[in-house]
Structure formats: structure tokens, C-alpha cells
PDB file of C-alpha atoms and ligand atoms in Angstrom:
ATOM      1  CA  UNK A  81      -1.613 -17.904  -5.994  1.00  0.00           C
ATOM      2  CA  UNK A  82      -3.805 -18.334  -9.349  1.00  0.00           C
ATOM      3  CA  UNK A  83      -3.219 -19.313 -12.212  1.00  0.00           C
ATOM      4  CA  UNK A  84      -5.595 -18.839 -15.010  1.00  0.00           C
ATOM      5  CA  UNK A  85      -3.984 -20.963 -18.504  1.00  0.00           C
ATOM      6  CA  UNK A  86      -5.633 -19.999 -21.746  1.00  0.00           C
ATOM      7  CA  UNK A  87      -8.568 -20.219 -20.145  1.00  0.00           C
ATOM      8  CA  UNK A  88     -11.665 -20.163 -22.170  1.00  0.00           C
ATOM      9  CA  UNK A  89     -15.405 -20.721 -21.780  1.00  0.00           C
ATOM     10  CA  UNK A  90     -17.896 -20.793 -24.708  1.00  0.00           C
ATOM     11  CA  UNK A  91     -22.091 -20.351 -24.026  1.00  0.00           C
ATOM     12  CA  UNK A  92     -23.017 -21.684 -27.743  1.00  0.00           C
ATOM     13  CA  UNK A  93     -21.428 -18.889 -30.322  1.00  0.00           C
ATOM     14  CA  UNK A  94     -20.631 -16.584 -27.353  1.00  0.00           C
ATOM     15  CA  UNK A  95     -17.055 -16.748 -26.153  1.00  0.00           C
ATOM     16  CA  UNK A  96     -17.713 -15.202 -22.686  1.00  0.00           C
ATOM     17  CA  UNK A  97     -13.955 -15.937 -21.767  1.00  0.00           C
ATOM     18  CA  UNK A  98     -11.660 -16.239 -24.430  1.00  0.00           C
ATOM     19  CA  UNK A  99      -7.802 -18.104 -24.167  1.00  0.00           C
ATOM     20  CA  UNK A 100      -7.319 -15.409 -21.120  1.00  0.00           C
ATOM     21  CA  UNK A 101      -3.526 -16.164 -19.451  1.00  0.00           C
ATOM     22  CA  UNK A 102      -3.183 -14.114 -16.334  1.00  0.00           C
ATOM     23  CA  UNK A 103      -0.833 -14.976 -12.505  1.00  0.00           C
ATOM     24  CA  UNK A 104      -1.915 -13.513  -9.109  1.00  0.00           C
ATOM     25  CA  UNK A 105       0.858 -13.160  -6.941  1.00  0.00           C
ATOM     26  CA  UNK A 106      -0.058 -14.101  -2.810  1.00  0.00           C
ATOM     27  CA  UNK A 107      -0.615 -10.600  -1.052  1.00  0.00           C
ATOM     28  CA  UNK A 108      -1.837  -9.098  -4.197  1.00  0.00           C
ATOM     29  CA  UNK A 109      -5.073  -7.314  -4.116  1.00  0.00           C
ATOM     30  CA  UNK A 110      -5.997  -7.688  -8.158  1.00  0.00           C
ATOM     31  CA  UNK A 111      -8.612  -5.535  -9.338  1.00  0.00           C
ATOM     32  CA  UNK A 112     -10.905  -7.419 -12.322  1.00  0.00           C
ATOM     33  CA  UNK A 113     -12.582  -4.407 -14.521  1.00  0.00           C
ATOM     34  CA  UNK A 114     -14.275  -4.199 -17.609  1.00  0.00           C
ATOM     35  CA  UNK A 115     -17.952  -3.263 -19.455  1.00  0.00           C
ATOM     36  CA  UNK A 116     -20.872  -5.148 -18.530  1.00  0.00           C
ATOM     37  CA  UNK A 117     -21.026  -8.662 -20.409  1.00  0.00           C
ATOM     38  CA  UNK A 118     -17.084  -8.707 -20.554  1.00  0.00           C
ATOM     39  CA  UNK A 119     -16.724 -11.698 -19.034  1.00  0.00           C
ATOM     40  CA  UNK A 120     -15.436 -10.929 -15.474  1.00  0.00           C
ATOM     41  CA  UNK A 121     -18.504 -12.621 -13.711  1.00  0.00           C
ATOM     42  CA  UNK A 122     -17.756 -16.460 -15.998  1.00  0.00           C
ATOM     43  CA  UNK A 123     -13.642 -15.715 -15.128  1.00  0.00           C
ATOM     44  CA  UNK A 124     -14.695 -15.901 -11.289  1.00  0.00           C
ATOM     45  CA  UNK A 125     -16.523 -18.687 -11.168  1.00  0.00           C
ATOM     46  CA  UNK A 126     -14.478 -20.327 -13.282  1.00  0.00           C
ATOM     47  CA  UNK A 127     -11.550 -19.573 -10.415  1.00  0.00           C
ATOM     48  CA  UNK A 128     -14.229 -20.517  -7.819  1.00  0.00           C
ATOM     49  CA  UNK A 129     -14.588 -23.589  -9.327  1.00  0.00           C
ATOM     50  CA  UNK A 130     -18.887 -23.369 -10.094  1.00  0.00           C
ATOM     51  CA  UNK A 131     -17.831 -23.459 -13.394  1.00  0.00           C
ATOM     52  CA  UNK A 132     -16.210 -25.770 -15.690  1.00  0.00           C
ATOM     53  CA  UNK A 133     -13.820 -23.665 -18.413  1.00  0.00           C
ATOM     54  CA  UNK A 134     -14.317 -24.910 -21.711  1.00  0.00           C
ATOM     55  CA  UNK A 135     -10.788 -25.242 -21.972  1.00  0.00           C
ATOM     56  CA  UNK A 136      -7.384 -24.352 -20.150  1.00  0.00           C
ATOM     57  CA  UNK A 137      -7.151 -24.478 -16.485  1.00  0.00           C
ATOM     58  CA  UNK A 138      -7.309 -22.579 -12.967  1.00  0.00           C
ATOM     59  CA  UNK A 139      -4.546 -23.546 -10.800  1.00  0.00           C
ATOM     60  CA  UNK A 140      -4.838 -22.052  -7.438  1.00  0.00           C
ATOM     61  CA  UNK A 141      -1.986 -22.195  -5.212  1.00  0.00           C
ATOM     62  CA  UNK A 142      -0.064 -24.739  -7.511  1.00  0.00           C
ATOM     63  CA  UNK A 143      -3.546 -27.024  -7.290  1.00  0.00           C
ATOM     64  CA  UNK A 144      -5.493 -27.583 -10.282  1.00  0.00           C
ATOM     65  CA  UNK A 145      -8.886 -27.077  -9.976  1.00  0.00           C
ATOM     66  CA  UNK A 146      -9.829 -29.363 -12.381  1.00  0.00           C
ATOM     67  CA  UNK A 147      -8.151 -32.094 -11.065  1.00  0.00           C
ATOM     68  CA  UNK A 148      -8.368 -31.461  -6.760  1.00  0.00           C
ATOM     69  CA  UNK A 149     -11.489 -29.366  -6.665  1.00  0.00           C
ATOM     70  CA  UNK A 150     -12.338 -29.911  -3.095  1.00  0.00           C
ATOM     71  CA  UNK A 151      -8.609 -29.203  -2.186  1.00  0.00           C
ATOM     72  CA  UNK A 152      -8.409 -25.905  -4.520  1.00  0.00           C
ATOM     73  CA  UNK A 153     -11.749 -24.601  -3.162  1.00  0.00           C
ATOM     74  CA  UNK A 154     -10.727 -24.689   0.682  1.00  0.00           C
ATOM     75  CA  UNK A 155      -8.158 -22.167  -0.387  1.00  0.00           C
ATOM     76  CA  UNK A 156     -10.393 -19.837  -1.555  1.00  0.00           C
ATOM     77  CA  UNK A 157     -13.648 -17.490   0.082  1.00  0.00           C
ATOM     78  CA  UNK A 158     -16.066 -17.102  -3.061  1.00  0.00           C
ATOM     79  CA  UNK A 159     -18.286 -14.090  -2.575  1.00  0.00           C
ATOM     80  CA  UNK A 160     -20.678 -13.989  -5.411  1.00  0.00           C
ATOM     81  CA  UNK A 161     -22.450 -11.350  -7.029  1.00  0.00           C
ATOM     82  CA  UNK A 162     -25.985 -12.781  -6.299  1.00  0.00           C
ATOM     83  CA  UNK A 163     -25.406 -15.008  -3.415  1.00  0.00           C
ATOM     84  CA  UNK A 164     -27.255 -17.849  -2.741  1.00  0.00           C
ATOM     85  CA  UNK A 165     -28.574 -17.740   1.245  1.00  0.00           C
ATOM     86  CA  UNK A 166     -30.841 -20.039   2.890  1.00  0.00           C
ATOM     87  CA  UNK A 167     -33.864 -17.399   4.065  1.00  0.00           C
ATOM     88  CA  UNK A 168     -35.306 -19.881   6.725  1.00  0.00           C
ATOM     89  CA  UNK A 169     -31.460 -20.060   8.506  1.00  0.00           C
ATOM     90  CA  UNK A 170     -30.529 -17.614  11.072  1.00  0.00           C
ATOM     91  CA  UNK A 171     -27.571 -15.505  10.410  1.00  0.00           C
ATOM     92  CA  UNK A 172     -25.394 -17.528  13.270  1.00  0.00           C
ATOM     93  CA  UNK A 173     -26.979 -21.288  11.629  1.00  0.00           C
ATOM     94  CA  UNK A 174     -25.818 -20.013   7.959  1.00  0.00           C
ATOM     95  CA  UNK A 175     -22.330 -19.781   9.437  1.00  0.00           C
ATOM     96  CA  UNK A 176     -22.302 -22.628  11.444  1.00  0.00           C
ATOM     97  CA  UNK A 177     -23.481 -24.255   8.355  1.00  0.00           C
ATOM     98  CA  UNK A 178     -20.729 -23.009   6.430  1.00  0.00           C
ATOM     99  CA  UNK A 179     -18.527 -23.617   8.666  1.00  0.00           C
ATOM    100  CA  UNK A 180     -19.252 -27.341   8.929  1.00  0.00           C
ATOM    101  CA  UNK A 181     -18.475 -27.027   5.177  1.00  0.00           C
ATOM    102  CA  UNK A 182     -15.349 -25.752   5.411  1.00  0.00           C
ATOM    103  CA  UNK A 183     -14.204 -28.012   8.219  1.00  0.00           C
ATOM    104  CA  UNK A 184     -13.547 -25.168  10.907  1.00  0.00           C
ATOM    105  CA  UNK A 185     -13.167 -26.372  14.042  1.00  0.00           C
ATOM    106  CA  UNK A 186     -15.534 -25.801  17.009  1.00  0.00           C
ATOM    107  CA  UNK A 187     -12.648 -23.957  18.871  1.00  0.00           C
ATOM    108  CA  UNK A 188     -12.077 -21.696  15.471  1.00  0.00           C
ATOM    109  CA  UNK A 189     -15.460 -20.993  15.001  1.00  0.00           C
ATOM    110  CA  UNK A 190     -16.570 -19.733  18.291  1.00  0.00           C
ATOM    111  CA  UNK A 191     -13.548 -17.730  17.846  1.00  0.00           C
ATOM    112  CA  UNK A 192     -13.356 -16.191  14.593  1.00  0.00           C
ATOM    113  CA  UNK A 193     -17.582 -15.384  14.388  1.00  0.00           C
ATOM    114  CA  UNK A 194     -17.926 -13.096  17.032  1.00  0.00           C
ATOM    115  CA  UNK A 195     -14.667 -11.194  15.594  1.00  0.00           C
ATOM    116  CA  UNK A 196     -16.558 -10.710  12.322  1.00  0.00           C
ATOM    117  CA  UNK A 197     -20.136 -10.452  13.426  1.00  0.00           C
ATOM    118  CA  UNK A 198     -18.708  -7.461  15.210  1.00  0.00           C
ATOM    119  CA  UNK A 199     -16.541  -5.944  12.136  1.00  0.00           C
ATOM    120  CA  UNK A 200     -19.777  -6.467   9.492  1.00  0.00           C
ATOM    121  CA  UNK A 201     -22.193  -4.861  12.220  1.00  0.00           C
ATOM    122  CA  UNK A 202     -24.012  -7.911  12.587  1.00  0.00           C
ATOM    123  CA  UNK A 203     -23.897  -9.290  15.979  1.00  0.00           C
ATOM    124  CA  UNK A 204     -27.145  -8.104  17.324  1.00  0.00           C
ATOM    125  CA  UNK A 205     -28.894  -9.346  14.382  1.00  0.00           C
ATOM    126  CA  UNK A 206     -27.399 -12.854  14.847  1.00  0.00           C
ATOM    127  CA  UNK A 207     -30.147 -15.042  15.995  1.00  0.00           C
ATOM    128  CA  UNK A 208     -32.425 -13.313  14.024  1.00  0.00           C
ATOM    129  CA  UNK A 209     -33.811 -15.173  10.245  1.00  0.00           C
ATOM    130  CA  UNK A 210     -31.914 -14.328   7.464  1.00  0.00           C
ATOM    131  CA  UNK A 211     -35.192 -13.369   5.280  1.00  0.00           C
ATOM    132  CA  UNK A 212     -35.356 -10.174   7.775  1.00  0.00           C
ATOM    133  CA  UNK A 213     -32.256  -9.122   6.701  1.00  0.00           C
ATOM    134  CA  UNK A 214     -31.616  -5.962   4.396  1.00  0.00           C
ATOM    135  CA  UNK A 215     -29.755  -6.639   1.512  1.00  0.00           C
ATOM    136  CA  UNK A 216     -26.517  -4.715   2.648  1.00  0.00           C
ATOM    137  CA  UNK A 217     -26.991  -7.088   5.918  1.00  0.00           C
ATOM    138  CA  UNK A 218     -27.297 -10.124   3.482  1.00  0.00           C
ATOM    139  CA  UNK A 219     -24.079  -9.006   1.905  1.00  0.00           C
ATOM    140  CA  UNK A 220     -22.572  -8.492   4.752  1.00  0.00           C
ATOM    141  CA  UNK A 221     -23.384 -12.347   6.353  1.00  0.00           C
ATOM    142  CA  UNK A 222     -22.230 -13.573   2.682  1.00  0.00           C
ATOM    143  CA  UNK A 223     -18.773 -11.831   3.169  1.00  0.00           C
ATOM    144  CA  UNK A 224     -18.638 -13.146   7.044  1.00  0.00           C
ATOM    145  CA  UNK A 225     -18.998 -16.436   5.393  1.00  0.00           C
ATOM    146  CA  UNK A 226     -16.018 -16.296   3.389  1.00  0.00           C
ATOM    147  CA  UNK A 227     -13.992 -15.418   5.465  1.00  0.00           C
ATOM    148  CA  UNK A 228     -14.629 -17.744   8.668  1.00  0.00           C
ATOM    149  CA  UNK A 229     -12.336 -20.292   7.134  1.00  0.00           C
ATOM    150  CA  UNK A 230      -9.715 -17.199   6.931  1.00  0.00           C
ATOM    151  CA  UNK A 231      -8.840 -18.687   3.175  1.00  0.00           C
ATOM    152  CA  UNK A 232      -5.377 -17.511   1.709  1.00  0.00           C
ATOM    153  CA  UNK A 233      -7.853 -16.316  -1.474  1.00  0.00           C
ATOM    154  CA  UNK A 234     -10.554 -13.959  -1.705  1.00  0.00           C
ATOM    155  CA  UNK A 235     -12.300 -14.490  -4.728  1.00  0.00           C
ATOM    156  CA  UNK A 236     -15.529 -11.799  -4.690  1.00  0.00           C
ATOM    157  CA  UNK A 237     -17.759 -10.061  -7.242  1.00  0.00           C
ATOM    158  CA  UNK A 238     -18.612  -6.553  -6.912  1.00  0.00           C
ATOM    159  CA  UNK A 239     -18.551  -6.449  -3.385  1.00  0.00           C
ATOM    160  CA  UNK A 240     -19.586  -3.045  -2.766  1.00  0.00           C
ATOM    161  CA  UNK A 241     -22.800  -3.651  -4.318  1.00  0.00           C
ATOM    162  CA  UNK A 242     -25.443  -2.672  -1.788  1.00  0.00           C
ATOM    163  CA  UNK A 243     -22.972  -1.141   1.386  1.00  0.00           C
ATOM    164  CA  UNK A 244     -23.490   1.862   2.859  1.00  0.00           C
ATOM    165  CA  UNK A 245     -20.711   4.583   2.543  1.00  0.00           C
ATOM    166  CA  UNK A 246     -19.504   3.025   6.399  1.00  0.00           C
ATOM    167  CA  UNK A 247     -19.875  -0.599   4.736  1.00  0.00           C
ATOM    168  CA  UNK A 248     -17.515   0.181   1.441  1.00  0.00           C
ATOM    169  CA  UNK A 249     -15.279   1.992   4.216  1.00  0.00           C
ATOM    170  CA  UNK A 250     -14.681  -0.839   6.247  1.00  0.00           C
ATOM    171  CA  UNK A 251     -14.285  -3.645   2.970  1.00  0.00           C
ATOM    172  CA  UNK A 252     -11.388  -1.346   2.103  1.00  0.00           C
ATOM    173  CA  UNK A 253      -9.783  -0.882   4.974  1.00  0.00           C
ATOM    174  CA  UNK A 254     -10.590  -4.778   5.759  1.00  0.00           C
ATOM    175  CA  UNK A 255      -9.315  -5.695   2.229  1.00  0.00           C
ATOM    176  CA  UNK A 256      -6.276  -3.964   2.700  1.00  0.00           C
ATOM    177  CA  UNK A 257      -5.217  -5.308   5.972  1.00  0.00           C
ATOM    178  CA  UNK A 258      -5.811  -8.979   4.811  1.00  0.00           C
ATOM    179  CA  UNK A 259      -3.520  -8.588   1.955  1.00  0.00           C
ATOM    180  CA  UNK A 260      -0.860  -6.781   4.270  1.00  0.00           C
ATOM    181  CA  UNK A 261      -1.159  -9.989   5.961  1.00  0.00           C
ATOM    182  CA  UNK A 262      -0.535 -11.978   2.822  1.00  0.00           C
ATOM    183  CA  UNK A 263      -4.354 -13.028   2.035  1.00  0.00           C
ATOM    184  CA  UNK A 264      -4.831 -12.702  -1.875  1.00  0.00           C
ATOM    185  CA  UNK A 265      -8.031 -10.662  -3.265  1.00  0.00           C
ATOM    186  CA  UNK A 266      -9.389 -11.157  -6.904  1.00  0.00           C
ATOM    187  CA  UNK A 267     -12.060  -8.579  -7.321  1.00  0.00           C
ATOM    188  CA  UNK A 268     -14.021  -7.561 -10.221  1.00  0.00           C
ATOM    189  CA  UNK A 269     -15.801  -4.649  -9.614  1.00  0.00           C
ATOM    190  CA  UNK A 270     -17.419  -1.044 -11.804  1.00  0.00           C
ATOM    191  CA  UNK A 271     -16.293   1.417  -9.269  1.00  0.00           C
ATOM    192  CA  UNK A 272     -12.933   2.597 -10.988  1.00  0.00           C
ATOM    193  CA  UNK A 273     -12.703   4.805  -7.655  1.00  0.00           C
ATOM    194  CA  UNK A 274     -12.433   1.510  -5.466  1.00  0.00           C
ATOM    195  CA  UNK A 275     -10.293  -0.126  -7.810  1.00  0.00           C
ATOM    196  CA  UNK A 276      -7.987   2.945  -8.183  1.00  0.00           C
ATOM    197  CA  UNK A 277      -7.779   3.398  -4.288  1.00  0.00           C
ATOM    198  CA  UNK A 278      -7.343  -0.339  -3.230  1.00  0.00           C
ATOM    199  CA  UNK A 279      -5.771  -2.279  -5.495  1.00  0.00           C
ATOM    200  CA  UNK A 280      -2.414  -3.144  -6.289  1.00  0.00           C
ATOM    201  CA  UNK A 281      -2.605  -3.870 -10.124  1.00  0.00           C
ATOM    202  CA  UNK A 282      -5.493  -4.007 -12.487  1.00  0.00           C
ATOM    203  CA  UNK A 283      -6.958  -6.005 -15.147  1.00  0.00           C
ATOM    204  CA  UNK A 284      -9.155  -5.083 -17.900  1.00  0.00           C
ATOM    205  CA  UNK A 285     -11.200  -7.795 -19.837  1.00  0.00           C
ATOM    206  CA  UNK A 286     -13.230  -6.896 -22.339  1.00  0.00           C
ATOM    207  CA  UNK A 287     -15.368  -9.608 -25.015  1.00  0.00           C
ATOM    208  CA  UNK A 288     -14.002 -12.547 -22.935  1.00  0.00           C
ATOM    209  CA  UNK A 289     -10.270 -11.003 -23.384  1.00  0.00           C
ATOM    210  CA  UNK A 290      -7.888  -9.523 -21.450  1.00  0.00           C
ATOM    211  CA  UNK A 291      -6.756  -6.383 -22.909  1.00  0.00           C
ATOM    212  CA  UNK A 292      -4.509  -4.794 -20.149  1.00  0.00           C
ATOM    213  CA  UNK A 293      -2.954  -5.522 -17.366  1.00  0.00           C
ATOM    214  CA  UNK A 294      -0.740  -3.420 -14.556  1.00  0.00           C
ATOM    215  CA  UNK A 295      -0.305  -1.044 -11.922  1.00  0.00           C
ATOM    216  CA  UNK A 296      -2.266   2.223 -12.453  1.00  0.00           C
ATOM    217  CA  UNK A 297       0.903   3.907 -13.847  1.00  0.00           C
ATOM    218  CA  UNK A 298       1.449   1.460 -16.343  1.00  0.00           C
ATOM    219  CA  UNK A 299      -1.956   1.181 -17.057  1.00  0.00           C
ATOM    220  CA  UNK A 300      -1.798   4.822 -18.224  1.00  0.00           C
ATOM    221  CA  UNK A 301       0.965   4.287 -20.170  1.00  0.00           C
ATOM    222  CA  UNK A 302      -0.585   1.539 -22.301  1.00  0.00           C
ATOM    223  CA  UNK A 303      -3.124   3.742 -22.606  1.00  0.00           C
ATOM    224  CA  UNK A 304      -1.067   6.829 -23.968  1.00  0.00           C
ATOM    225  CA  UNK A 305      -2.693   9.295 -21.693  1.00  0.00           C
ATOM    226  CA  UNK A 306      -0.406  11.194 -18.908  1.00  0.00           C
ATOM    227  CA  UNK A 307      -2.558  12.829 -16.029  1.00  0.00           C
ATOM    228  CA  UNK A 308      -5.704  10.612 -16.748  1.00  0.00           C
ATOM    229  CA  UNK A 309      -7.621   8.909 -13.998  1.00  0.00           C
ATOM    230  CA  UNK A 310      -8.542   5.303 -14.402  1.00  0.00           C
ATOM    231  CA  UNK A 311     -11.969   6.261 -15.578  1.00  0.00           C
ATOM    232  CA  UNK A 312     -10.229   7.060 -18.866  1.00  0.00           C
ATOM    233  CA  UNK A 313      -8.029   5.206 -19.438  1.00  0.00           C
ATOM    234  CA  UNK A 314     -10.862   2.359 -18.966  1.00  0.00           C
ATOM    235  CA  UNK A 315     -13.030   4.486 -22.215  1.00  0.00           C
ATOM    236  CA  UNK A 316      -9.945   4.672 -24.260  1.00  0.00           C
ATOM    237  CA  UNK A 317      -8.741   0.914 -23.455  1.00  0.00           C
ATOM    238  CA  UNK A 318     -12.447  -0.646 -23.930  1.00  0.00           C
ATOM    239  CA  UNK A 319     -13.577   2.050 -26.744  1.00  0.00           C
ATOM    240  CA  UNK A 320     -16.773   3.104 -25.154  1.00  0.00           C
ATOM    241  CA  UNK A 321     -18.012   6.691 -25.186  1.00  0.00           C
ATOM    242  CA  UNK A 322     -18.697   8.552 -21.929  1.00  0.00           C
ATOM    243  CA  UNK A 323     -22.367   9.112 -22.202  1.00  0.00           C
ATOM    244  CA  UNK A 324     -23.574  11.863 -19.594  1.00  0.00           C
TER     245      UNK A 324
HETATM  246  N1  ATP B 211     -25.193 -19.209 -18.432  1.00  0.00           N
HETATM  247  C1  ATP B 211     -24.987 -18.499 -19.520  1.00  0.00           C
HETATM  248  N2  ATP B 211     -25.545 -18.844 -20.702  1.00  0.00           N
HETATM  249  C2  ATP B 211     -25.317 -18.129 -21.819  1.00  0.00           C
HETATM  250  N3  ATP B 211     -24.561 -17.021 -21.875  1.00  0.00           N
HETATM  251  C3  ATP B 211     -23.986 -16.620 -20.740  1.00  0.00           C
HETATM  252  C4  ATP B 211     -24.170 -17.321 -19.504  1.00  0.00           C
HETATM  253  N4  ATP B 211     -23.468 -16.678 -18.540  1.00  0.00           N
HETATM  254  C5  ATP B 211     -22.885 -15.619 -19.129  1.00  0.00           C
HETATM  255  N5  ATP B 211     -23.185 -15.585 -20.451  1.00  0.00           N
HETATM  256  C6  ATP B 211     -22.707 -14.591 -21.423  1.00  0.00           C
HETATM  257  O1  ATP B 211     -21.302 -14.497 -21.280  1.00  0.00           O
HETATM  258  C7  ATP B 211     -20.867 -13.166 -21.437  1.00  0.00           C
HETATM  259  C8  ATP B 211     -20.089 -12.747 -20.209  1.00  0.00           C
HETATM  260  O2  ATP B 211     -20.970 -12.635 -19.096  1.00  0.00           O
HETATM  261  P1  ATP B 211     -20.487 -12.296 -17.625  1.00  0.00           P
HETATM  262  O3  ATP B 211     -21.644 -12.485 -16.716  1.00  0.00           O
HETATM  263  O4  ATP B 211     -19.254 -13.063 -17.339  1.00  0.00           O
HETATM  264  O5  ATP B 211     -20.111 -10.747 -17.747  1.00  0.00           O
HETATM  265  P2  ATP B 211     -19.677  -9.687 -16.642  1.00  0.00           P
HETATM  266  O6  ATP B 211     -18.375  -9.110 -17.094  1.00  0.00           O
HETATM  267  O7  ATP B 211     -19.719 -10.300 -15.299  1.00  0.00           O
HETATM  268  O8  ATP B 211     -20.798  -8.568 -16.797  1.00  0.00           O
HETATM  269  P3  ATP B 211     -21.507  -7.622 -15.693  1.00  0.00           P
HETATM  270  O9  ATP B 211     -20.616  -6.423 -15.565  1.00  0.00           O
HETATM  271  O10 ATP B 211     -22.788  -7.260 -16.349  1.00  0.00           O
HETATM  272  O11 ATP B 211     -21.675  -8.381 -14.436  1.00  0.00           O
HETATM  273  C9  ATP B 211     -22.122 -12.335 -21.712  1.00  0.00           C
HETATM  274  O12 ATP B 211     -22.259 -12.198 -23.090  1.00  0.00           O
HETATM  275  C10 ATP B 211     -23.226 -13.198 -21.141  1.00  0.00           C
HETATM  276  O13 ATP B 211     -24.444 -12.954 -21.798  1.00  0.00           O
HETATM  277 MG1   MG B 212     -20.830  -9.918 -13.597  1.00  0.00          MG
END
């Protein structure tokens, strides 16, 4: 489902991404982890298509971004990690309006909202503006949003950022059943706990490169530790010291 080909992107001297090569399989939930500054934030837009790689190429579902963006980026619900709303919209008008964006049909729209108003706790709040809105409920209306157009790819960064403890519950649980359904998740996030618990393999990135990938297990094993959680094998693999 992506694709990511030596895929670089240079701000001046900084490589923020650097040659990274890495496949997403459809129904995978791929977890994208790594120190603040690593790069994970430039790799997703990048796969989002907000941002052009300063060389190699995103290919998502056999499209190539560079070359069919508006084709590549129906496939895919971007959640960002500092998402852009429109304050003087209405929770209901921002997803009509991105609706209309995504080409969703009247009959699909009516449809699909009220299903996930409902799931992200939002319904009553509906017709209400979005600059009232706390910033879990903004999060919440941004996720909605992706998903209206029920993409085959989830692309999102650090969504748990800003749930409640029912909020992160019902991502997971949400996240999980989308994949068993054959929906594909890319998700960077910094809570090892989440990534440990939901996804299917891992990535670690660290100064723009990929360092390890895998399945928890393997993970482990590339990091030489036996009974180690994924905490450490993320110190050992990026070389930071636990600070407490
Ligand atoms: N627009 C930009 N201009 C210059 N440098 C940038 C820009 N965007 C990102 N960078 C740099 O690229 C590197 C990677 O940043 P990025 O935001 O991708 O990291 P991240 O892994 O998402 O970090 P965090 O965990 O803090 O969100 C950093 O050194 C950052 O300062
Ligand atoms: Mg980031």
C-alpha cells in the first residue's frame, strides 16, 4: 500500500529524511517511532503528499505521488499533528466541506457522519462553531474528517495527543477494527505503550534514517535484549539515556 523509495528530504544542511526505503503492506497497522526531530513528522507529509521529497518517491497503492497527486491523495485520510481547522465553520460545515473535497456523495455523507459523530462523541456538539471546541474535541472532528471518505490509508501523526483515557480507548479499538477490515494505518507516535499494544510491526527512524524495522519480537532481537519492553529496546536502538 506505500511505498517510500530512497526517499530523502533536505531543509538547507539538515537531512530531516535521509534515502529511507520502507513497504506497507494493506491491513497493516505500521507503527512510525523515533526521538523528537527524527524525522517522522517530514516522512508523513511527504506520504501525504504536503510535501515534496527532495528526492525518491512515495508510491501509494502502486500510484506515484509525484506524478497523480490528486489520485494518490483520495487514497489516503491525513491526520496531522497540528491540524489546520477553519474556527468560524461548524463541526457538521467542516465535514461537509471536506467532504465536498473528497467527492463523497450526498447519500454517503448523510450516512457515514452520523456513524462517526456518534463513535468520536461529537454529535451533540455538531452545529455548534468549531472555535468552542476543546482541543480533544478538535482532534476528534480532525480524525472524523479523515475518515468520511473511508480511505484504504490512514496516514496520522500522534494521534493520541490530547484524548482522554476513553478517547485513546476507542482510537485503538477503532484502529484495530479498520485494519481487520483491510484499511492500512501509518502512525508515528511517542507512546511505546500504544505502539506496543496496537501495532503490527514497527519502525524506528532516527536523524532522517531508518534504523529498524519489525515485529516487536524481532525488534528485540536486533536489539540483543531478551525480556525487554519496547521502551528499551527504543534507548538501546536510538542511544539515548533514560533520564528520570
Ligand atoms: N520546514 C522546515 N524547515 C527547516 N527544518 C525543518 C523543517 N521541518 C522540519 N525540519 C527539521 O527536520 C528535522 C526533522 O523534523 P520532524 O518534524 O520531521 O521530526 P519529528 O520526528 O516529527 O519530531 P517530533 O517528535 O518532535 O515531532 C528536524 O531537525 C527539524 O528541525
Ligand atoms: Mg513530529
Amino acid at each position: 500500500m506505500i511505498d517510500l523509495i530512497n526517499l530523502s528530504k533536505h531543509f538547507g544542511n539538515i537531512k530531516a529524511v535521509d534515502i529511507l526505503n520502507l513497504s506497507v503492506s494493506s491491513g497493516e497497522l505500521f507503527g512510525f517511532i523515533g526521538p523528537n526531530g527524527a524525522g517522522k513528522t517530514t516522512t508523513i507529509q511527504m506520504i501525504g503528499g504536503l510535501l515534496a521529497p527532495t528526492e525518491g518517491s512515495v508510491i501509494i497503492d502502486g500510484i506515484d505521488m509525484a506524478k497523480e497527486p490528486e489520485k494518490a491523495k483520495k487514497k489516503i485520510g491525513l491526520i496531522p499533528d497540528r491540524p489546520f481547522l477553519y474556527e468560524k465553520l461548524t463541526g457538521m460545515e467542516f465535514l461537509k466541506f471536506t467532504a465536498d473535497l473528497y467527492e463523497v456523495s450526498e447519500e454517503a455523507f448523510l450516512e457515514n457522519t452520523e456513524k462517526i459523530l456518534n463513535m468520536f462523541s461529537l454529535i451533540d456538539r455538531a452545529h455548534e462553531l468549531i472555535e468552542s471546541y476543546s482541543h480533544g474535541m478538535k482532534q476528534r472532528l480532525i480524525m472524523s474528517a479523515a475518515l468520511l471518505h473511508e480511505p484504504l490509508l490512514i496516514v496520522v501523526d500522534e494521534p493520541m495527543v490530547g484524548l482522554d483515557p476513553r478517547g485513546i480507548k476507542m482510537v485503538k479499538n477503532l484502529f484495530r477494527s479498520l485494519v481487520a477490515k483491510g484499511t492500512t494505518i501509518f502512525m508515528s507516535t511517542h507512546t511505546l505503550r500504544l505502539a506496543e499494544d496496537v501495532c503490527d510491526r514497527i519502525g524506528i527512524i532516527n536523524n532522517g534514517k531508518l534504523i529498524a524495522t519489525g515485529t516487536i519480537n524481532e525488534l528485540k532481537h536486533t536489539a540483543q535484549i531478551g525480556e525487554a519492553d519496547l521502551e528499551e529496546v527504543f534507548f538501546q536502538l536510538t542511544e539515548e539515556e533514560i533520564s528520570l
